[in-house]
Amino acid sequence: MITVPADPFPYAFPPGKVALIVIDMQRDFVEPGGFGESLGNDVSLLRAIIPTVAELIALFRREGWPVIHTREGHLADLSDCPPSKIRRGKPSLRIGDAGPMGRIMVRGEPGNAIIPELAPIEGEIVIDKPGKGAFYATSLGADLERLGITHLVFAGVTTEVCVQTTMREANDRGYDCLLIEDATESYFPSYKAATVSMIAAQGAIVGCVAPLAALSAAVEKSEAA
């Protein structure tokens, strides 16, 4: 077992049964000129975590542990997108409309792609999800079962929406979860802070929280033992 100093208590995981899930590091959410910025958000807040997420991914690749990427998006005909979801948002810019990087939230469009800095490599699983959570209407559960995964480490955006939703889904399915605090972000810093606190509250009701440095040090310590 590798034990990571974390909040509210140390997070221990078996090296052969852990996977990293990187949530929605997509061009439309993270890059200038994308959908996120068109809604008035400051994407520089999200871009700030790219080096940390890259370092986290590199750690997992180096150890030979699975890295799983997610993208939120819909089929071109929007048949997998509830009308209620399409109605939400700014009336002039909705899911399926033409945006700065192609049709908004549509699979295969330029904005739906994962940013080049964090692009998946051959053999890594990419989950296309129609909802906020990565388990709903996807193969993620089956993929994790096939890989024998029991513990999950999370990174990505946004903390309070897709990251938290997926962590809650994982928690309900019995996975032990760890959020890397400096590898996740929100357009609204106060939302991130509240979510991080909420996740670790009441004895890690959703999961544990730790910085990347704590995870890296724990892995290095285990290798030196």
Coordinates of C-alpha atoms in Angstrom, one line a residue:
M1 CA 0.0 0.0 0.0
I2 CA 1.1 3.6 -0.7
T3 CA -0.1 6.0 1.9
V4 CA -0.6 9.7 1.1
P5 CA -0.9 12.4 3.8
A6 CA -4.4 13.8 3.0
D7 CA -7.4 15.6 4.5
P8 CA -9.2 14.4 6.6
F9 CA -6.9 11.3 7.0
P10 CA -4.2 9.5 5.1
Y11 CA -5.3 8.0 1.8
A12 CA -3.9 4.5 1.3
F13 CA -4.1 2.7 -2.1
P14 CA -2.7 -0.5 -3.6
P15 CA -0.5 0.5 -6.6
G16 CA -2.0 -2.1 -9.0
K17 CA -5.6 -1.1 -8.4
V18 CA -5.5 2.7 -8.8
A19 CA -6.5 4.8 -11.8
L20 CA -6.4 8.5 -12.6
I21 CA -9.5 10.2 -14.0
V22 CA -8.8 13.6 -15.7
I23 CA -12.1 15.4 -16.1
D24 CA -13.0 17.5 -19.1
M25 CA -9.8 19.3 -19.9
Q26 CA -11.3 20.3 -23.2
R27 CA -10.5 23.2 -25.5
D28 CA -13.9 24.8 -25.2
F29 CA -13.6 25.0 -21.4
V30 CA -9.9 25.8 -21.0
E31 CA -8.7 27.8 -24.0
P32 CA -9.2 31.5 -24.8
G33 CA -11.9 31.9 -27.4
G34 CA -13.7 28.8 -26.3
F35 CA -17.2 28.3 -25.0
G36 CA -16.2 28.9 -21.4
E37 CA -14.8 32.3 -22.2
S38 CA -17.7 33.2 -24.4
L39 CA -19.9 32.9 -21.3
G40 CA -17.8 35.5 -19.5
N41 CA -15.6 33.2 -17.6
D42 CA -11.9 33.8 -16.9
V43 CA -10.2 30.7 -18.4
S44 CA -6.8 31.7 -17.1
L45 CA -8.0 30.3 -13.7
L46 CA -8.4 26.9 -15.3
R47 CA -5.3 27.1 -17.4
A48 CA -3.2 27.6 -14.3
I49 CA -3.6 24.0 -13.4
I50 CA -2.4 22.6 -16.7
P51 CA 1.3 22.1 -15.6
T52 CA 0.1 20.3 -12.4
V53 CA -2.3 18.0 -14.3
A54 CA 0.5 17.2 -16.8
E55 CA 2.8 16.3 -13.9
L56 CA 0.1 14.1 -12.4
I57 CA -0.5 12.3 -15.7
A58 CA 3.2 11.8 -16.1
L59 CA 3.4 10.2 -12.7
F60 CA 0.7 7.7 -13.5
R61 CA 2.2 6.9 -16.9
R62 CA 5.6 6.4 -15.4
E63 CA 4.2 4.0 -12.8
G64 CA 2.2 2.2 -15.5
W65 CA -1.1 3.0 -13.8
P66 CA -4.2 3.7 -15.9
V67 CA -5.0 7.2 -17.0
I68 CA -8.6 7.9 -18.1
H69 CA -9.7 11.1 -19.8
T70 CA -13.3 12.4 -20.0
R71 CA -15.0 14.8 -22.4
E72 CA -18.5 16.2 -22.0
G73 CA -20.3 16.3 -25.3
H74 CA -23.2 15.1 -27.3
L75 CA -24.0 13.3 -30.6
A76 CA -24.3 15.5 -33.6
D77 CA -28.1 15.1 -33.7
L78 CA -28.3 15.9 -29.9
S79 CA -30.4 12.8 -29.4
D80 CA -28.5 12.1 -26.2
C81 CA -29.0 15.6 -24.8
P82 CA -32.2 16.3 -22.8
P83 CA -34.2 19.3 -24.0
S84 CA -34.0 20.7 -20.5
K85 CA -30.2 20.8 -20.8
I86 CA -30.4 22.6 -24.2
R87 CA -32.7 25.2 -22.8
R88 CA -30.3 26.2 -20.0
G89 CA -27.6 28.8 -20.5
K90 CA -27.6 32.0 -22.5
P91 CA -30.5 32.1 -24.9
S92 CA -28.1 33.3 -27.7
L93 CA -25.6 30.5 -27.3
R94 CA -26.9 26.9 -26.6
I95 CA -25.6 23.4 -26.9
G96 CA -25.4 22.5 -30.6
D97 CA -25.1 26.1 -31.7
A98 CA -22.1 27.3 -33.7
G99 CA -19.5 28.7 -31.3
P100 CA -15.9 29.9 -31.5
M101 CA -14.6 26.4 -31.8
G102 CA -17.4 24.7 -33.8
R103 CA -20.7 23.4 -32.6
I104 CA -20.9 23.7 -28.8
M105 CA -20.7 20.5 -26.8
V106 CA -20.8 18.3 -29.8
R107 CA -18.5 15.3 -30.2
G108 CA -15.8 15.6 -32.8
E109 CA -15.9 19.4 -33.0
P110 CA -12.6 21.2 -32.3
G111 CA -13.8 22.7 -29.0
N112 CA -14.7 19.2 -27.7
A113 CA -11.1 18.0 -28.0
I114 CA -8.8 17.6 -25.0
I115 CA -6.2 20.3 -25.0
P116 CA -2.9 19.4 -26.7
E117 CA -0.9 19.7 -23.5
L118 CA -2.8 16.9 -21.9
A119 CA -3.7 14.8 -24.9
P120 CA -4.3 11.1 -24.3
I121 CA -1.7 8.7 -25.6
E122 CA -2.3 5.4 -27.3
G123 CA -3.9 2.9 -25.0
E124 CA -5.5 5.4 -22.6
I125 CA -9.2 5.3 -22.2
V126 CA -11.3 8.3 -23.3
I127 CA -14.8 8.5 -22.0
D128 CA -17.3 10.6 -23.9
K129 CA -20.0 11.5 -21.4
P130 CA -23.4 13.2 -22.1
G131 CA -23.8 14.4 -18.5
K132 CA -21.8 15.9 -15.7
G133 CA -20.9 12.6 -14.1
A134 CA -18.6 10.2 -16.0
F135 CA -20.5 7.0 -15.0
Y136 CA -23.8 8.0 -16.4
A137 CA -24.5 6.5 -19.9
T138 CA -20.8 5.5 -20.4
S139 CA -18.6 2.5 -20.3
L140 CA -16.6 3.8 -17.3
G141 CA -17.9 1.4 -14.7
A142 CA -17.3 -1.6 -17.0
D143 CA -13.8 -0.3 -17.9
L144 CA -12.8 0.1 -14.2
E145 CA -14.2 -3.4 -13.4
R146 CA -12.2 -4.9 -16.3
L147 CA -9.0 -3.2 -15.0
G148 CA -9.6 -4.4 -11.4
I149 CA -9.6 -0.8 -10.1
T150 CA -10.7 -0.1 -6.5
H151 CA -9.1 3.4 -5.9
L152 CA -9.5 6.5 -8.0
V153 CA -7.5 9.8 -8.2
F154 CA -9.2 12.8 -9.6
A155 CA -8.1 15.9 -11.5
G156 CA -9.7 18.4 -14.0
V157 CA -12.5 20.9 -14.3
T158 CA -14.7 22.2 -13.0
T159 CA -14.3 21.2 -9.3
E160 CA -17.9 21.9 -8.3
V161 CA -19.6 20.4 -11.3
C162 CA -18.2 17.5 -13.3
V163 CA -15.4 16.6 -10.9
Q164 CA -17.5 16.5 -7.8
T165 CA -20.4 14.8 -9.6
T166 CA -18.1 12.0 -10.8
M167 CA -16.5 11.6 -7.4
R168 CA -20.0 11.2 -5.9
E169 CA -20.9 8.6 -8.5
A170 CA -17.7 6.8 -7.7
N171 CA -18.2 7.0 -4.0
D172 CA -21.7 5.5 -4.3
R173 CA -20.2 2.6 -6.3
G174 CA -17.7 1.8 -3.6
Y175 CA -14.5 3.4 -5.0
D176 CA -12.0 5.0 -2.6
C177 CA -11.4 8.5 -4.0
L178 CA -8.7 11.1 -3.8
L179 CA -8.9 14.6 -5.2
I180 CA -5.6 16.3 -6.1
E181 CA -6.4 19.8 -4.9
D182 CA -4.0 21.7 -7.1
A183 CA -4.9 19.7 -10.2
T184 CA -8.5 20.9 -10.2
E185 CA -10.1 24.3 -10.6
S186 CA -13.2 26.3 -11.1
Y187 CA -14.1 29.6 -12.8
F188 CA -15.2 30.6 -9.3
P189 CA -12.5 30.2 -6.7
S190 CA -15.1 30.3 -3.8
Y191 CA -16.9 27.4 -5.5
K192 CA -13.7 25.3 -5.6
A193 CA -13.0 26.0 -1.9
A194 CA -16.5 25.1 -0.9
T195 CA -16.4 21.9 -2.9
V196 CA -13.0 20.8 -1.6
S197 CA -14.3 21.3 2.0
M198 CA -17.5 19.5 1.2
I199 CA -15.7 16.4 -0.3
A200 CA -13.5 15.9 2.8
A201 CA -16.2 16.8 5.3
Q202 CA -17.6 14.4 7.9
G203 CA -14.8 11.9 7.6
A204 CA -14.3 12.0 3.8
I205 CA -17.9 11.7 3.0
V206 CA -17.0 11.9 -0.7
G207 CA -13.3 11.4 -0.6
C208 CA -9.9 12.6 0.6
V209 CA -8.0 15.6 -0.6
A210 CA -4.3 16.1 -1.0
P211 CA -1.8 18.2 -3.1
L212 CA 0.2 16.6 -5.9
A213 CA 3.4 17.0 -3.8
A214 CA 2.0 14.7 -1.2
L215 CA 1.1 12.0 -3.7
S216 CA 4.5 12.3 -5.4
A217 CA 6.4 12.1 -2.2
A218 CA 4.4 9.0 -1.1
V219 CA 5.1 7.2 -4.4
E220 CA 8.8 8.1 -4.1
K221 CA 8.9 6.8 -0.5
S222 CA 7.3 3.5 -1.5
E223 CA 9.8 3.0 -4.3
A224 CA 12.7 3.7 -2.0
A225 CA 11.5 1.3 0.6

